[in-house]
C-alpha positions as a Markdown table, in Angstrom:
| # | Residue | x | y | z |
|---|---|---|---|---|
| 1 | Met | 72.4 | 79.6 | 130.5 |
| 2 | Asn | 74.1 | 76.2 | 130.5 |
| 3 | Ser | 77.2 | 76.5 | 128.4 |
| 4 | Lys | 78.4 | 73.1 | 129.1 |
| 5 | Lys | 79.6 | 71.4 | 125.9 |
| 6 | Pro | 78.3 | 67.9 | 125.1 |
| 7 | Thr | 80.7 | 65.1 | 125.6 |
| 8 | Tyr | 81.9 | 63.0 | 122.7 |
| 9 | Glu | 79.8 | 60.1 | 123.9 |
| 10 | Glu | 76.7 | 62.4 | 124.0 |
| 11 | Leu | 77.4 | 63.5 | 120.5 |
| 12 | Glu | 77.8 | 60.0 | 119.3 |
| 13 | Gln | 74.4 | 59.1 | 120.9 |
| 14 | Arg | 72.7 | 62.0 | 119.3 |
| 15 | Val | 74.1 | 61.1 | 115.9 |
| 16 | Ala | 73.0 | 57.5 | 116.3 |
| 17 | Glu | 69.5 | 58.7 | 117.3 |
| 18 | Leu | 69.3 | 60.9 | 114.2 |
| 19 | Glu | 70.6 | 58.1 | 112.0 |
| 20 | Asn | 67.9 | 55.8 | 113.5 |
| 21 | Arg | 65.2 | 58.4 | 112.8 |
| 22 | Glu | 66.4 | 58.8 | 109.2 |
| 23 | Gln | 66.5 | 55.0 | 108.8 |
| 24 | Leu | 63.0 | 54.7 | 110.3 |
| 25 | Lys | 61.7 | 57.5 | 108.1 |
| 26 | Ala | 63.3 | 55.9 | 105.0 |
| 27 | Cys | 61.8 | 52.6 | 106.0 |
| 28 | Gln | 58.4 | 54.2 | 106.5 |
| 29 | Asp | 58.7 | 56.0 | 103.2 |
| 30 | Ser | 59.6 | 52.7 | 101.5 |
| 31 | Glu | 56.7 | 50.9 | 103.1 |
| 32 | Arg | 54.4 | 53.7 | 102.1 |
| 33 | Ala | 55.7 | 53.6 | 98.5 |
| 34 | Leu | 55.2 | 49.9 | 98.4 |
| 35 | Leu | 51.7 | 50.1 | 99.8 |
| 36 | Asp | 50.7 | 52.8 | 97.3 |
| 37 | Ala | 52.3 | 51.0 | 94.4 |
| 38 | Thr | 49.9 | 48.0 | 94.5 |
| 39 | Thr | 46.5 | 48.0 | 92.8 |
| 40 | Glu | 44.9 | 46.3 | 95.9 |
| 41 | Ala | 43.4 | 48.0 | 98.9 |
| 42 | Ile | 45.7 | 47.2 | 101.9 |
| 43 | Phe | 45.2 | 48.4 | 105.4 |
| 44 | Leu | 45.9 | 47.5 | 109.0 |
| 45 | Leu | 43.3 | 47.4 | 111.8 |
| 46 | Asp | 43.7 | 47.1 | 115.5 |
| 47 | Pro | 41.4 | 44.6 | 117.3 |
| 48 | Gln | 38.7 | 47.3 | 117.7 |
| 49 | Gly | 38.6 | 48.0 | 113.9 |
| 50 | Ile | 40.6 | 51.2 | 114.1 |
| 51 | Phe | 42.8 | 52.1 | 111.0 |
| 52 | Val | 46.5 | 51.9 | 111.9 |
| 53 | Thr | 47.6 | 52.5 | 108.3 |
| 54 | Ala | 46.2 | 52.2 | 104.8 |
| 55 | Asn | 47.3 | 52.8 | 101.2 |
| 56 | Lys | 45.9 | 55.3 | 98.7 |
| 57 | Ile | 43.7 | 52.7 | 97.0 |
| 58 | Thr | 41.9 | 52.1 | 100.3 |
| 59 | Ala | 41.3 | 55.8 | 100.7 |
| 60 | Gln | 40.0 | 56.2 | 97.1 |
| 61 | Arg | 37.5 | 53.4 | 97.5 |
| 62 | Leu | 36.2 | 54.9 | 100.7 |
| 63 | Asn | 36.1 | 58.4 | 99.1 |
| 64 | Thr | 38.5 | 60.0 | 101.6 |
| 65 | Thr | 42.2 | 60.5 | 102.3 |
| 66 | Val | 44.7 | 58.3 | 104.0 |
| 67 | Lys | 45.3 | 60.9 | 106.7 |
| 68 | Asn | 41.5 | 61.0 | 107.4 |
| 69 | Leu | 41.4 | 57.2 | 107.9 |
| 70 | Ile | 44.2 | 56.8 | 110.5 |
| 71 | Gly | 42.8 | 56.6 | 114.0 |
| 72 | Lys | 39.2 | 56.1 | 112.9 |
| 73 | Ser | 37.0 | 53.0 | 112.8 |
| 74 | Phe | 36.4 | 51.4 | 109.5 |
| 75 | Thr | 32.7 | 51.3 | 110.3 |
| 76 | Glu | 32.5 | 55.1 | 109.8 |
| 77 | Phe | 33.1 | 54.7 | 106.1 |
| 78 | Ile | 30.6 | 52.0 | 105.1 |
| 79 | Ser | 26.9 | 51.4 | 105.5 |
| 80 | Pro | 25.6 | 50.3 | 108.9 |
| 81 | Glu | 24.5 | 46.9 | 107.6 |
| 82 | Leu | 27.8 | 46.2 | 106.0 |
| 83 | Ala | 29.7 | 47.5 | 109.0 |
| 84 | Glu | 27.8 | 45.1 | 111.3 |
| 85 | Ser | 28.6 | 42.0 | 109.1 |
| 86 | Arg | 32.2 | 43.0 | 108.7 |
| 87 | Met | 32.7 | 43.6 | 112.4 |
| 88 | Lys | 31.6 | 40.0 | 113.0 |
| 89 | Val | 34.1 | 38.8 | 110.5 |
| 90 | Leu | 36.9 | 40.8 | 112.2 |
| 91 | Lys | 36.0 | 39.4 | 115.6 |
| 92 | Glu | 35.9 | 35.8 | 114.1 |
| 93 | Thr | 39.4 | 36.4 | 112.7 |
| 94 | Ile | 40.7 | 37.6 | 116.0 |
| 95 | Lys | 39.0 | 34.7 | 117.9 |
| 96 | Asn | 40.1 | 31.9 | 115.6 |
| 97 | Lys | 43.5 | 33.5 | 114.8 |
| 98 | Lys | 43.1 | 32.2 | 111.2 |
| 99 | Pro | 42.7 | 34.1 | 107.9 |
| 100 | Ile | 39.2 | 34.5 | 106.4 |
| 101 | Gln | 38.3 | 35.0 | 102.8 |
| 102 | Leu | 35.2 | 36.9 | 101.8 |
| 103 | Gln | 33.6 | 38.7 | 98.9 |
| 104 | Asp | 31.7 | 42.0 | 98.7 |
| 105 | Lys | 29.3 | 43.2 | 96.1 |
| 106 | Arg | 28.6 | 46.9 | 96.2 |
| 107 | Asp | 28.1 | 49.7 | 93.7 |
| 108 | Asp | 28.2 | 47.2 | 90.8 |
| 109 | Arg | 31.7 | 46.1 | 91.9 |
| 110 | Ile | 32.9 | 42.8 | 93.1 |
| 111 | Ile | 35.6 | 42.9 | 95.8 |
| 112 | Asp | 37.6 | 39.8 | 97.0 |
| 113 | Gly | 38.8 | 40.4 | 100.6 |
| 114 | Ser | 41.2 | 38.6 | 102.9 |
| 115 | Leu | 41.6 | 39.2 | 106.7 |
| 116 | Val | 44.9 | 38.0 | 108.0 |
| 117 | Pro | 45.6 | 38.1 | 111.8 |
| 118 | Ile | 49.1 | 39.3 | 113.0 |
| 119 | Leu | 50.2 | 37.9 | 116.3 |
| 120 | Asp | 52.4 | 39.4 | 119.0 |
| 121 | Asn | 55.1 | 37.7 | 121.0 |
| 122 | Gln | 52.5 | 36.2 | 123.3 |
| 123 | Gly | 50.6 | 34.7 | 120.4 |
| 124 | Glu | 47.7 | 37.2 | 120.6 |
| 125 | Val | 46.2 | 39.1 | 117.7 |
| 126 | Tyr | 47.2 | 42.8 | 117.9 |
| 127 | Arg | 46.7 | 43.7 | 114.3 |
| 128 | Val | 44.6 | 42.5 | 111.3 |
| 129 | Ala | 45.9 | 43.0 | 107.8 |
| 130 | Val | 43.1 | 43.4 | 105.3 |
| 131 | Phe | 43.6 | 42.9 | 101.5 |
| 132 | Ala | 40.8 | 43.9 | 99.1 |
| 133 | Arg | 41.0 | 43.4 | 95.4 |
| 134 | Asp | 38.5 | 44.6 | 92.8 |
| 135 | Val | 37.8 | 41.5 | 90.7 |
| 136 | Thr | 34.8 | 42.9 | 88.7 |
| 137 | Arg | 36.7 | 42.8 | 85.4 |
| 138 | Asn | 38.0 | 39.3 | 86.2 |
| 139 | Lys | 34.6 | 38.0 | 87.0 |
| 140 | Ala | 33.2 | 39.5 | 83.9 |
| 141 | Tyr | 36.0 | 37.9 | 81.9 |
| 142 | Glu | 35.3 | 34.6 | 83.7 |
| 143 | Asn | 31.6 | 34.8 | 82.8 |
| 144 | Glu | 32.5 | 35.6 | 79.2 |
| 145 | Leu | 34.8 | 32.6 | 79.1 |
| 146 | Leu | 32.1 | 30.4 | 80.6 |
| 147 | Gln | 29.6 | 31.7 | 78.0 |
| 148 | Asn | 32.1 | 31.1 | 75.2 |
| 149 | Lys | 32.8 | 27.7 | 76.5 |
| 150 | His | 29.1 | 26.9 | 76.6 |
| 151 | Tyr | 28.8 | 28.3 | 73.0 |
| 152 | Met | 31.8 | 26.2 | 71.8 |
| 153 | Asp | 30.4 | 23.1 | 73.6 |
| 154 | Val | 27.1 | 23.5 | 71.8 |
| 155 | Leu | 28.8 | 24.1 | 68.5 |
| 156 | Phe | 31.2 | 21.2 | 69.0 |
| 157 | Asn | 28.4 | 18.7 | 69.7 |
| 158 | Ser | 25.7 | 20.0 | 67.4 |
| 159 | Thr | 27.6 | 19.7 | 64.1 |
| 160 | Leu | 26.8 | 16.7 | 61.9 |
| 161 | Ser | 30.5 | 16.1 | 61.5 |
| 162 | Gly | 32.5 | 13.9 | 63.9 |
| 163 | Val | 35.3 | 15.8 | 65.6 |
| 164 | Ile | 38.3 | 14.3 | 67.4 |
| 165 | Val | 41.0 | 16.4 | 69.1 |
| 166 | Val | 44.4 | 14.6 | 69.3 |
| 167 | Asp | 47.5 | 15.7 | 71.1 |
| 168 | Ala | 50.1 | 16.0 | 68.4 |
| 169 | Thr | 53.0 | 15.0 | 70.7 |
| 170 | Asp | 51.8 | 11.6 | 72.1 |
| 171 | His | 48.7 | 11.1 | 69.8 |
| 172 | Met | 46.4 | 10.8 | 72.8 |
| 173 | Ile | 42.7 | 11.7 | 72.2 |
| 174 | Val | 41.9 | 14.7 | 74.4 |
| 175 | Asp | 38.3 | 15.4 | 73.3 |
| 176 | Val | 35.6 | 14.0 | 71.0 |
| 177 | Asn | 32.1 | 15.1 | 70.1 |
| 178 | Gly | 28.8 | 13.3 | 70.1 |
| 179 | Pro | 28.5 | 12.6 | 66.3 |
| 180 | Ala | 32.0 | 11.0 | 66.4 |
| 181 | Leu | 31.1 | 8.8 | 69.3 |
| 182 | Glu | 27.9 | 7.8 | 67.6 |
| 183 | Met | 29.8 | 6.7 | 64.5 |
| 184 | Met | 32.3 | 4.7 | 66.6 |
| 185 | Gly | 29.6 | 3.2 | 68.8 |
| 186 | Arg | 31.6 | 4.2 | 71.9 |
| 187 | Asn | 31.2 | 6.3 | 75.1 |
| 188 | Lys | 33.3 | 9.4 | 75.7 |
| 189 | Asp | 35.0 | 7.8 | 78.7 |
| 190 | Asp | 36.1 | 4.9 | 76.5 |
| 191 | Val | 37.7 | 7.2 | 74.0 |
| 192 | Val | 39.3 | 10.2 | 75.8 |
| 193 | Gly | 42.8 | 9.3 | 77.0 |
| 194 | Lys | 43.3 | 6.5 | 74.4 |
| 195 | Glu | 46.0 | 6.6 | 71.7 |
| 196 | Cys | 44.5 | 7.0 | 68.3 |
| 197 | His | 46.7 | 4.4 | 66.6 |
| 198 | Asn | 44.8 | 1.2 | 65.9 |
| 199 | Phe | 41.9 | 2.5 | 68.1 |
| 200 | Val | 40.1 | 5.0 | 65.8 |
| 201 | Cys | 42.8 | 5.1 | 63.0 |
| 202 | Pro | 44.1 | 1.9 | 61.3 |
| 203 | Ala | 47.6 | 3.5 | 61.0 |
| 204 | Glu | 50.2 | 1.8 | 63.1 |
| 205 | Lys | 52.4 | 3.7 | 65.6 |
| 206 | Gly | 55.2 | 5.5 | 63.8 |
| 207 | Lys | 53.2 | 5.5 | 60.5 |
| 208 | Cys | 50.8 | 8.4 | 61.2 |
| 209 | Pro | 49.9 | 9.8 | 57.8 |
| 210 | Ile | 50.3 | 13.4 | 59.1 |
| 211 | Ala | 53.0 | 13.3 | 61.8 |
| 212 | Asp | 55.2 | 10.6 | 60.3 |
| 213 | Leu | 54.5 | 10.4 | 56.6 |
| 214 | Gly | 53.9 | 14.1 | 56.0 |
| 215 | Gln | 50.6 | 13.6 | 54.2 |
| 216 | Ile | 48.0 | 16.4 | 53.9 |
| 217 | Val | 44.6 | 15.0 | 54.9 |
| 218 | Asp | 42.0 | 17.3 | 53.4 |
| 219 | Arg | 38.6 | 15.8 | 52.5 |
| 220 | Ser | 40.4 | 12.5 | 52.0 |
| 221 | Glu | 38.7 | 9.1 | 52.0 |
| 222 | Arg | 39.8 | 7.2 | 55.1 |
| 223 | Ile | 38.8 | 4.4 | 57.5 |
| 224 | Leu | 37.4 | 4.9 | 61.0 |
| 225 | Leu | 37.7 | 2.0 | 63.4 |
| 226 | Thr | 34.6 | 1.3 | 65.4 |
| 227 | Val | 33.5 | -0.9 | 68.3 |
| 228 | Asn | 33.8 | -4.6 | 67.9 |
| 229 | Ser | 36.5 | -4.3 | 65.2 |
| 230 | Gly | 34.1 | -2.6 | 62.9 |
| 231 | Lys | 35.0 | -0.1 | 60.1 |
| 232 | Arg | 33.3 | 2.9 | 58.6 |
| 233 | Thr | 34.4 | 4.8 | 55.5 |
| 234 | Ile | 34.8 | 8.5 | 56.2 |
| 235 | Leu | 35.6 | 11.7 | 54.4 |
| 236 | Lys | 38.2 | 13.3 | 56.7 |
| 237 | Thr | 40.0 | 16.6 | 57.1 |
| 238 | Val | 42.8 | 17.2 | 59.6 |
| 239 | Lys | 44.1 | 20.6 | 60.7 |
| 240 | Thr | 46.9 | 21.5 | 63.1 |
| 241 | Leu | 46.0 | 24.0 | 65.9 |
| 242 | Asn | 48.3 | 25.6 | 68.5 |
| 243 | Ile | 46.6 | 26.2 | 71.9 |
| 244 | Ala | 48.7 | 27.6 | 74.7 |
| 245 | Ser | 52.0 | 26.7 | 72.9 |
| 246 | Lys | 50.8 | 23.1 | 72.5 |
| 247 | Glu | 50.0 | 21.5 | 69.2 |
| 248 | Tyr | 46.8 | 19.5 | 68.5 |
| 249 | Tyr | 45.3 | 17.7 | 65.5 |
| 250 | Ile | 41.7 | 18.7 | 64.9 |
| 251 | Glu | 40.2 | 15.8 | 62.9 |
| 252 | Ser | 36.7 | 16.3 | 61.4 |
| 253 | Phe | 35.0 | 13.7 | 59.3 |
| 254 | Ile | 31.6 | 12.6 | 57.9 |
| 255 | Asp | 30.4 | 9.0 | 57.5 |
| 256 | Ile | 30.1 | 8.1 | 53.8 |
| 257 | Thr | 29.8 | 4.3 | 54.4 |
| 258 | Asp | 26.2 | 4.2 | 53.2 |
| 259 | Leu | 27.0 | 6.4 | 50.2 |
| 260 | Lys | 29.9 | 4.2 | 49.3 |
| 261 | Glu | 27.7 | 1.1 | 49.5 |
| 262 | Ala | 25.0 | 2.8 | 47.4 |
| 263 | Glu | 27.7 | 3.8 | 44.9 |
| 264 | Gln | 29.1 | 0.3 | 44.7 |
| 265 | Ala | 25.6 | -1.1 | 44.2 |
| 266 | Arg | 24.9 | 1.4 | 41.5 |
| 267 | Glu | 28.1 | 0.6 | 39.7 |
| 268 | Lys | 27.3 | -3.1 | 39.9 |
| 269 | Leu | 23.9 | -2.5 | 38.5 |
| 270 | Ile | 25.3 | -0.5 | 35.7 |
| 271 | Glu | 27.8 | -3.3 | 35.0 |
| 272 | Glu | 25.0 | -5.9 | 34.9 |
| 273 | Leu | 22.8 | -3.7 | 32.7 |
| 274 | Ser | 25.8 | -3.1 | 30.3 |
| 275 | Glu | 26.3 | -6.9 | 30.1 |
| 276 | Ala | 22.6 | -7.4 | 29.5 |
| 277 | Leu | 22.5 | -4.7 | 26.8 |
| 278 | Glu | 25.5 | -6.3 | 25.0 |
| 279 | Lys | 23.5 | -9.6 | 24.9 |
| 280 | Val | 20.3 | -8.0 | 23.6 |
| 281 | Lys | 20.1 | -7.1 | 20.0 |
| 282 | Thr | 17.0 | -5.2 | 19.1 |
| 283 | Leu | 15.3 | -4.5 | 15.8 |
| 284 | Ser | 14.3 | -0.9 | 15.2 |
| 285 | Gly | 13.5 | 1.5 | 12.4 |
| 286 | Leu | 11.7 | 1.0 | 9.0 |
| 287 | Met | 12.3 | -2.6 | 7.5 |
| 288 | Pro | 11.5 | -3.2 | 3.8 |
| 289 | Ile | 9.6 | -6.4 | 3.5 |
| 290 | Cys | 8.3 | -8.3 | 0.4 |
| 291 | Ala | 4.5 | -8.1 | 0.2 |
| 292 | Lys | 4.4 | -11.6 | -1.2 |
| 293 | Cys | 7.2 | -13.8 | 0.1 |
| 294 | Lys | 7.8 | -11.7 | 3.3 |
| 295 | Lys | 11.6 | -11.5 | 2.8 |
| 296 | Ile | 13.3 | -8.5 | 4.4 |
| 297 | Arg | 15.9 | -6.3 | 2.7 |
| 298 | Asp | 18.9 | -5.5 | 4.9 |
| 299 | Asp | 21.0 | -2.3 | 4.8 |
| 300 | Lys | 23.3 | -3.9 | 2.2 |
| 301 | Gly | 20.4 | -4.5 | -0.2 |
| 302 | Tyr | 20.2 | -8.2 | 0.2 |
| 303 | Trp | 16.8 | -9.9 | 0.6 |
| 304 | Asn | 16.8 | -12.3 | 3.6 |
| 305 | Asn | 14.4 | -14.9 | 4.7 |
| 306 | Leu | 12.3 | -13.6 | 7.6 |
| 307 | Glu | 13.5 | -16.2 | 10.1 |
| 308 | Ser | 17.1 | -15.7 | 9.1 |
| 309 | Tyr | 16.9 | -11.9 | 9.5 |
| 310 | Ile | 15.3 | -12.0 | 12.9 |
| 311 | Glu | 17.7 | -14.6 | 14.2 |
| 312 | Lys | 20.7 | -12.6 | 12.9 |
| 313 | Tyr | 19.6 | -9.3 | 14.5 |
| 314 | Ser | 18.1 | -10.6 | 17.7 |
| 315 | Glu | 18.5 | -13.3 | 20.3 |
| 316 | Ala | 15.3 | -15.0 | 19.1 |
| 317 | Ser | 15.3 | -18.5 | 17.5 |
| 318 | Phe | 12.5 | -20.2 | 15.7 |
| 319 | Ser | 10.6 | -23.5 | 16.0 |
| 320 | His | 8.2 | -24.3 | 13.1 |
| 321 | Gly | 4.6 | -25.2 | 13.1 |
| 322 | Leu | 1.3 | -24.5 | 11.2 |
| 323 | Cys | -1.4 | -22.2 | 12.1 |
| 324 | Pro | -5.1 | -23.5 | 11.7 |
| 325 | Glu | -5.6 | -21.5 | 8.5 |
| 326 | Cys | -2.5 | -22.9 | 6.8 |
| 327 | Ser | -3.3 | -26.4 | 8.1 |
| 328 | Asp | -6.7 | -26.3 | 6.5 |
| 329 | Glu | -5.3 | -25.0 | 3.3 |
| 330 | Met | -2.7 | -27.7 | 3.0 |
| 331 | Tyr | -4.5 | -30.7 | 4.4 |
| 332 | Gly | -8.1 | -29.8 | 4.4 |
| 333 | Asn | -9.1 | -32.4 | 1.7 |
| 334 | Gln | -7.4 | -35.3 | 3.3 |
| 335 | Gln | -9.4 | -37.8 | 5.4 |
| 336 | Trp | -6.9 | -38.2 | 8.2 |
| 337 | Tyr | -6.9 | -34.5 | 8.7 |
| 338 | Ile | -10.7 | -34.2 | 8.6 |
| 339 | Lys | -11.1 | -37.0 | 11.1 |
| 340 | Gly | -8.5 | -35.5 | 13.4 |
| 341 | Arg | -10.1 | -32.1 | 13.2 |
| 342 | Lys | -13.5 | -33.6 | 14.1 |
| 343 | Lys | -11.9 | -35.4 | 17.0 |
| 344 | Arg | -10.3 | -32.3 | 18.3 |
| 345 | Lys | -13.6 | -30.4 | 18.1 |
């Protein structure tokens, strides 16, 4: 039995070795904890596709354990068709020494993957790091957002009201719908990015009814500037909306120009009719008239000559003449009248 005691130097060396082992184990434990803490599948492959290490998420997705993965080819845990295509991607990564992005669709799941080559001191690939993230929920959310965006676009442009979205900070127009463009006679590219002052709104810069003057615009009659210095009368409502911590003015309006013109024409017509009615005096009701002299009794009991009464209560005036019967009665026995009547016949 060798009873030789180790030297101080040997003891120091053993302590250093133990410390290194403890440090290595602590480092490996930290790496393992870090790998298992992520929600992505992460694993290392050698150039032949053999698992060098992997985290728990990788093992769960492959329905096995981490211990069972180490030292085995990844092709043993997936279908032959998928294994063949993924082995081609692995070889391409090693050949080109560049990362490759890919996406898998299996078991109603969508997986985004990345293969990243790790080079040794000679610049050759000796490991390939693989990151695989389940993006099924994200894709569903993206599709939902796209559908909602399509829905909002249809709603935005199908309404009969014009809508303009203005940045509340710099008063730049950030969006506009079809009905608003039609009212203005402009194209969208000509409107978006323009400052609203003196472009669609007659208010000068610094005199915005909402931002500067503190007015509440709610179904208020306003002016919309159109192409070629034109103007339309609109009924306008403005609401403030916060989107992603940014403030916008949502301006909605309807064109009431034709309605205003019709209203003005109606008021003018009413005014003209009122003036005409003031000039016209009409006779109505039961009028007492003398059966013999044809005088008319007014509401005060006075008897008035027929001509005087009509001229007083109407716009009519009289010119006098004789009807044939009265002419015959008055002048029928006089020769000049008889000769004239014969001549007229």
